[in-house]
CSV table of C-alpha atoms in Angstrom, one decimal:
chain,number,residue,atom,x,y,z
A,652,ALA,CA,104.1,-14.3,-99.2
A,653,GLN,CA,101.4,-11.7,-98.9
A,654,THR,CA,102.1,-8.0,-98.3
A,655,VAL,CA,99.8,-5.2,-97.0
A,656,THR,CA,100.4,-1.6,-97.8
A,657,GLN,CA,99.0,1.5,-96.0
A,658,SER,CA,100.2,4.6,-97.8
A,659,GLN,CA,98.9,7.2,-95.4
A,660,PRO,CA,101.1,7.4,-92.3
A,661,GLU,CA,98.9,10.1,-90.7
A,662,MET,CA,95.5,11.7,-91.3
A,663,SER,CA,93.7,14.5,-89.5
A,664,VAL,CA,90.0,15.4,-89.9
A,665,GLN,CA,87.5,17.5,-88.0
A,666,GLU,CA,84.9,15.8,-85.8
A,667,ALA,CA,81.8,14.7,-87.7
A,668,GLU,CA,83.6,14.6,-91.0
A,669,THR,CA,83.9,11.4,-93.1
A,670,VAL,CA,87.4,10.0,-93.6
A,671,THR,CA,88.7,7.1,-95.7
A,672,LEU,CA,91.8,5.1,-94.9
A,673,SER,CA,93.4,3.2,-97.8
A,674,CYS,CA,94.9,-0.3,-97.9
A,675,THR,CA,96.2,-2.4,-100.7
A,676,TYR,CA,97.5,-5.9,-100.5
A,677,ASP,CA,99.1,-8.5,-102.7
A,678,THR,CA,98.5,-12.2,-102.6
A,679,SER,CA,98.3,-15.1,-104.9
A,680,GLU,CA,95.5,-16.8,-102.8
A,681,SER,CA,91.9,-16.5,-103.8
A,682,ASN,CA,90.4,-17.3,-100.3
A,683,TYR,CA,91.3,-14.9,-97.5
A,684,TYR,CA,90.1,-12.5,-95.0
A,685,LEU,CA,90.8,-8.8,-94.5
A,686,PHE,CA,90.5,-6.9,-91.3
A,687,TRP,CA,90.8,-3.4,-89.9
A,688,TYR,CA,92.0,-3.1,-86.4
A,689,LYS,CA,92.0,0.0,-84.2
A,690,GLN,CA,94.7,0.7,-81.6
A,691,PRO,CA,93.9,3.7,-79.3
A,692,PRO,CA,96.4,5.0,-76.8
A,693,SER,CA,95.1,2.4,-74.4
A,694,ARG,CA,97.1,-0.1,-76.5
A,695,GLN,CA,94.5,-2.8,-77.1
A,696,MET,CA,94.1,-3.9,-80.7
A,697,ILE,CA,90.3,-3.8,-81.3
A,698,LEU,CA,88.7,-5.4,-84.3
A,699,VAL,CA,86.7,-2.8,-86.2
A,700,ILE,CA,85.5,-4.7,-89.3
A,701,ARG,CA,86.2,-7.9,-91.3
A,702,GLN,CA,85.6,-8.8,-94.9
A,703,GLU,CA,85.6,-12.3,-96.5
A,704,ALA,CA,87.2,-12.3,-99.9
A,705,TYR,CA,84.5,-14.5,-101.4
A,706,LYS,CA,81.8,-12.0,-100.5
A,707,GLN,CA,81.1,-9.3,-103.0
A,708,GLN,CA,79.1,-7.2,-100.6
A,709,ASN,CA,81.0,-4.7,-98.6
A,710,ALA,CA,81.0,-5.2,-94.8
A,711,THR,CA,79.4,-2.5,-92.6
A,712,GLU,CA,79.5,-2.0,-88.9
A,713,ASN,CA,77.6,1.1,-87.7
A,714,ARG,CA,79.7,4.1,-88.8
A,715,PHE,CA,82.4,1.9,-90.3
A,716,SER,CA,82.2,0.5,-93.8
A,717,VAL,CA,84.7,-0.9,-96.3
A,718,ASN,CA,85.2,-0.6,-100.0
A,719,PHE,CA,86.5,-4.0,-101.1
A,720,GLN,CA,87.8,-4.2,-104.6
A,721,LYS,CA,89.1,-7.7,-105.0
A,722,ALA,CA,90.5,-7.3,-108.6
A,723,ALA,CA,92.3,-4.2,-107.6
A,724,LYS,CA,93.4,-5.8,-104.3
A,725,SER,CA,92.1,-2.7,-102.4
A,726,PHE,CA,90.4,-2.6,-99.0
A,727,SER,CA,89.6,0.9,-97.8
A,728,LEU,CA,87.9,1.8,-94.5
A,729,LYS,CA,85.4,4.7,-94.4
A,730,ILE,CA,84.5,6.2,-91.1
A,731,SER,CA,81.3,8.3,-91.2
A,732,ASP,CA,80.4,11.0,-88.6
A,733,SER,CA,83.9,10.7,-87.1
A,734,GLN,CA,84.1,11.1,-83.3
A,735,LEU,CA,87.0,12.1,-80.9
A,736,GLY,CA,87.1,8.5,-79.7
A,737,ASP,CA,88.0,7.4,-83.2
A,738,THR,CA,91.5,8.9,-82.7
A,739,ALA,CA,93.8,5.9,-82.9
A,740,MET,CA,96.3,3.9,-85.1
A,741,TYR,CA,94.4,1.9,-87.7
A,742,PHE,CA,96.0,-1.3,-89.1
A,743,CYS,CA,94.8,-3.2,-92.1
A,744,ALA,CA,95.5,-6.9,-91.8
A,745,PHE,CA,95.3,-10.1,-94.0
A,746,MET,CA,94.7,-13.7,-93.1
A,747,TYR,CA,94.6,-16.8,-95.3
A,748,SER,CA,91.3,-18.6,-95.3
A,749,GLY,CA,91.7,-21.5,-92.8
A,750,GLY,CA,94.9,-20.0,-91.7
A,751,GLY,CA,93.7,-19.1,-88.3
A,752,ALA,CA,96.9,-20.5,-86.8
A,753,ASP,CA,99.2,-18.5,-89.0
A,754,GLY,CA,98.5,-15.1,-87.5
A,755,LEU,CA,97.9,-11.9,-89.3
A,756,THR,CA,100.0,-9.9,-91.7
A,757,PHE,CA,99.7,-6.2,-90.8
A,758,GLY,CA,100.2,-3.0,-92.8
A,759,LYS,CA,102.3,-0.3,-91.3
A,760,GLY,CA,99.3,1.6,-90.0
A,761,THR,CA,97.6,5.0,-90.3
A,762,HIS,CA,97.5,7.4,-87.4
A,763,LEU,CA,94.1,9.0,-87.5
A,764,ILE,CA,93.6,12.2,-85.5
A,765,ILE,CA,90.0,13.5,-85.0
A,766,GLN,CA,90.1,17.3,-84.2
A,767,PRO,CA,87.4,18.9,-82.1
B,639,ASP,CA,86.9,-5.1,-71.1
B,640,THR,CA,89.2,-7.5,-72.9
B,641,GLU,CA,88.6,-11.3,-73.1
B,642,VAL,CA,92.3,-11.9,-73.3
B,643,THR,CA,94.1,-10.9,-70.1
B,644,GLN,CA,97.8,-10.1,-69.9
B,645,THR,CA,99.9,-9.5,-66.8
B,646,PRO,CA,101.7,-7.5,-65.8
B,647,LYS,CA,100.7,-4.3,-67.6
B,648,HIS,CA,104.1,-2.8,-67.2
B,649,LEU,CA,107.5,-4.5,-66.5
B,650,VAL,CA,110.9,-3.0,-66.0
B,651,MET,CA,113.8,-5.4,-65.9
B,652,GLY,CA,117.6,-5.4,-66.0
B,653,MET,CA,119.5,-7.3,-68.6
B,654,THR,CA,120.5,-10.0,-66.1
B,655,ASN,CA,116.9,-10.6,-64.8
B,656,LYS,CA,114.6,-13.4,-65.5
B,657,LYS,CA,110.9,-12.6,-65.8
B,658,SER,CA,107.7,-14.0,-67.3
B,659,LEU,CA,104.8,-12.5,-69.1
B,660,LYS,CA,101.4,-14.2,-68.7
B,661,CYS,CA,98.4,-14.4,-71.0
B,662,GLU,CA,95.0,-16.0,-70.3
B,663,GLN,CA,91.8,-16.5,-72.3
B,664,HIS,CA,88.6,-18.4,-71.5
B,665,MET,CA,86.9,-18.2,-74.9
B,666,GLY,CA,87.8,-21.8,-75.8
B,667,HIS,CA,90.3,-20.7,-78.4
B,668,ARG,CA,92.8,-23.2,-79.5
B,669,ALA,CA,95.5,-20.9,-81.0
B,670,MET,CA,97.4,-18.4,-79.1
B,671,TYR,CA,100.0,-15.9,-80.3
B,672,TRP,CA,102.8,-13.6,-79.1
B,673,TYR,CA,103.4,-10.4,-81.0
B,674,LYS,CA,106.1,-7.7,-80.4
B,675,GLN,CA,105.2,-4.1,-81.2
B,676,LYS,CA,107.6,-1.2,-81.3
B,677,ALA,CA,106.3,2.4,-81.0
B,678,LYS,CA,104.4,3.5,-84.1
B,679,LYS,CA,105.0,0.2,-85.8
B,680,PRO,CA,102.7,-2.8,-86.6
B,681,PRO,CA,102.8,-5.9,-84.4
B,682,GLU,CA,105.4,-8.5,-85.4
B,683,LEU,CA,104.6,-12.1,-85.0
B,684,MET,CA,106.9,-14.0,-82.6
B,685,PHE,CA,105.2,-17.3,-81.8
B,686,VAL,CA,102.1,-19.3,-82.5
B,687,TYR,CA,100.7,-22.1,-80.4
B,688,SER,CA,98.1,-24.3,-82.0
B,689,TYR,CA,96.4,-26.9,-79.8
B,690,GLU,CA,99.1,-26.3,-77.2
B,691,LYS,CA,101.9,-27.1,-79.6
B,692,LEU,CA,104.4,-24.6,-80.9
B,693,SER,CA,103.5,-24.2,-84.6
B,694,ILE,CA,105.4,-21.1,-85.6
B,695,ASN,CA,108.6,-19.5,-84.3
B,696,GLU,CA,109.5,-16.5,-86.3
B,697,SER,CA,113.3,-16.8,-85.7
B,698,VAL,CA,113.0,-15.3,-82.3
B,699,PRO,CA,116.2,-15.2,-80.2
B,700,SER,CA,116.4,-17.8,-77.6
B,701,ARG,CA,116.3,-15.3,-74.8
B,702,PHE,CA,112.6,-15.4,-75.4
B,703,SER,CA,111.1,-18.7,-74.4
B,704,PRO,CA,107.3,-19.4,-74.9
B,705,GLU,CA,105.3,-21.9,-72.9
B,706,CYS,CA,101.7,-23.1,-73.2
B,707,PRO,CA,100.8,-25.0,-70.0
B,708,ASN,CA,97.2,-25.5,-71.2
B,709,SER,CA,94.8,-24.3,-73.8
B,710,SER,CA,93.9,-21.2,-71.8
B,711,LEU,CA,97.4,-20.0,-70.7
B,712,LEU,CA,100.4,-18.7,-72.6
B,713,ASN,CA,103.6,-17.6,-71.0
B,714,LEU,CA,106.6,-15.8,-72.4
B,715,HIS,CA,109.8,-16.3,-70.3
B,716,LEU,CA,112.4,-13.6,-70.6
B,717,HIS,CA,116.1,-14.0,-69.8
B,718,ALA,CA,119.2,-11.9,-70.6
B,719,LEU,CA,117.2,-9.4,-72.6
B,720,GLN,CA,118.8,-6.4,-74.4
B,721,PRO,CA,117.6,-2.8,-74.3
B,722,GLU,CA,116.4,-3.1,-77.9
B,723,ASP,CA,113.9,-5.7,-76.7
B,724,SER,CA,111.9,-2.9,-75.0
B,725,ALA,CA,108.5,-2.9,-76.6
B,726,LEU,CA,104.8,-3.7,-76.2
B,727,TYR,CA,104.2,-7.4,-76.1
B,728,LEU,CA,100.8,-8.4,-77.2
B,729,CYS,CA,99.1,-11.7,-76.7
B,730,ALA,CA,96.2,-12.8,-78.9
B,731,SER,CA,94.0,-15.9,-79.4
B,732,SER,CA,91.7,-17.3,-82.1
B,733,GLN,CA,89.7,-20.4,-82.8
B,734,GLY,CA,92.8,-21.7,-84.6
B,735,GLN,CA,93.7,-23.8,-87.7
B,736,GLY,CA,90.8,-24.5,-90.0
B,737,TYR,CA,88.7,-21.7,-88.6
B,738,ASP,CA,88.3,-18.2,-90.1
B,739,SER,CA,88.0,-16.3,-86.8
B,740,PRO,CA,89.8,-13.0,-86.2
B,741,LEU,CA,92.4,-12.6,-83.5
B,742,HIS,CA,91.4,-11.2,-80.2
B,743,PHE,CA,94.1,-9.2,-78.5
B,744,GLY,CA,95.0,-8.4,-74.9
B,745,ASN,CA,96.0,-5.0,-73.6
B,746,GLY,CA,99.7,-5.9,-73.8
B,747,THR,CA,102.6,-5.7,-71.5
B,748,ARG,CA,104.9,-2.7,-71.8
B,749,LEU,CA,108.4,-4.0,-71.3
B,750,THR,CA,111.4,-1.8,-70.6
B,751,VAL,CA,114.8,-3.3,-70.4
B,752,THR,CA,117.4,-1.3,-68.6
């Protein structure tokens, strides 16, 4: 079984700063997907970014980018020019390739607070 | 706006009540999921329906009964719940087995059992 570890329960940065959230995982599979989900106080889980394990290039979505180190089983999220609306719980998640019916394995989450 | 719609948004029920949570998606997804989430914790998988058949039941107590009437709808029937069942219940959908699509989540139902 796979495990996902987020070692930072809470982080706080000033608006406009850059922040990096860490995530490590453990799996014996070679084909899988990794995701970062954001959950603001409104409760909805919002997909921030996804990374295919077979791709060496790190995924980027506007101010959000990942540093994917497959050998180290590390998948960190960098948020540039942080905004007040980025305040939320951030969950790292794992899914087997082709395992769309098996659901996601989540880390425990990081509560990110953006200070004005 | 969310493409996965959950009703109701909030629900308060007594331990002897019977209620149902509803979830609907119109993205043509063939897998639907129920997750339970306690405060400041990650979502925990409860059930997965794949092509309208129950494919995963994560040892959930029988007081929770899922139902998938068709590919767009997912219900969770609740009966004789306990106060510790109070949580946020999230529904999600994806393209399903064999596809590598992410899960799309609804806004959840906040359940309080008194």
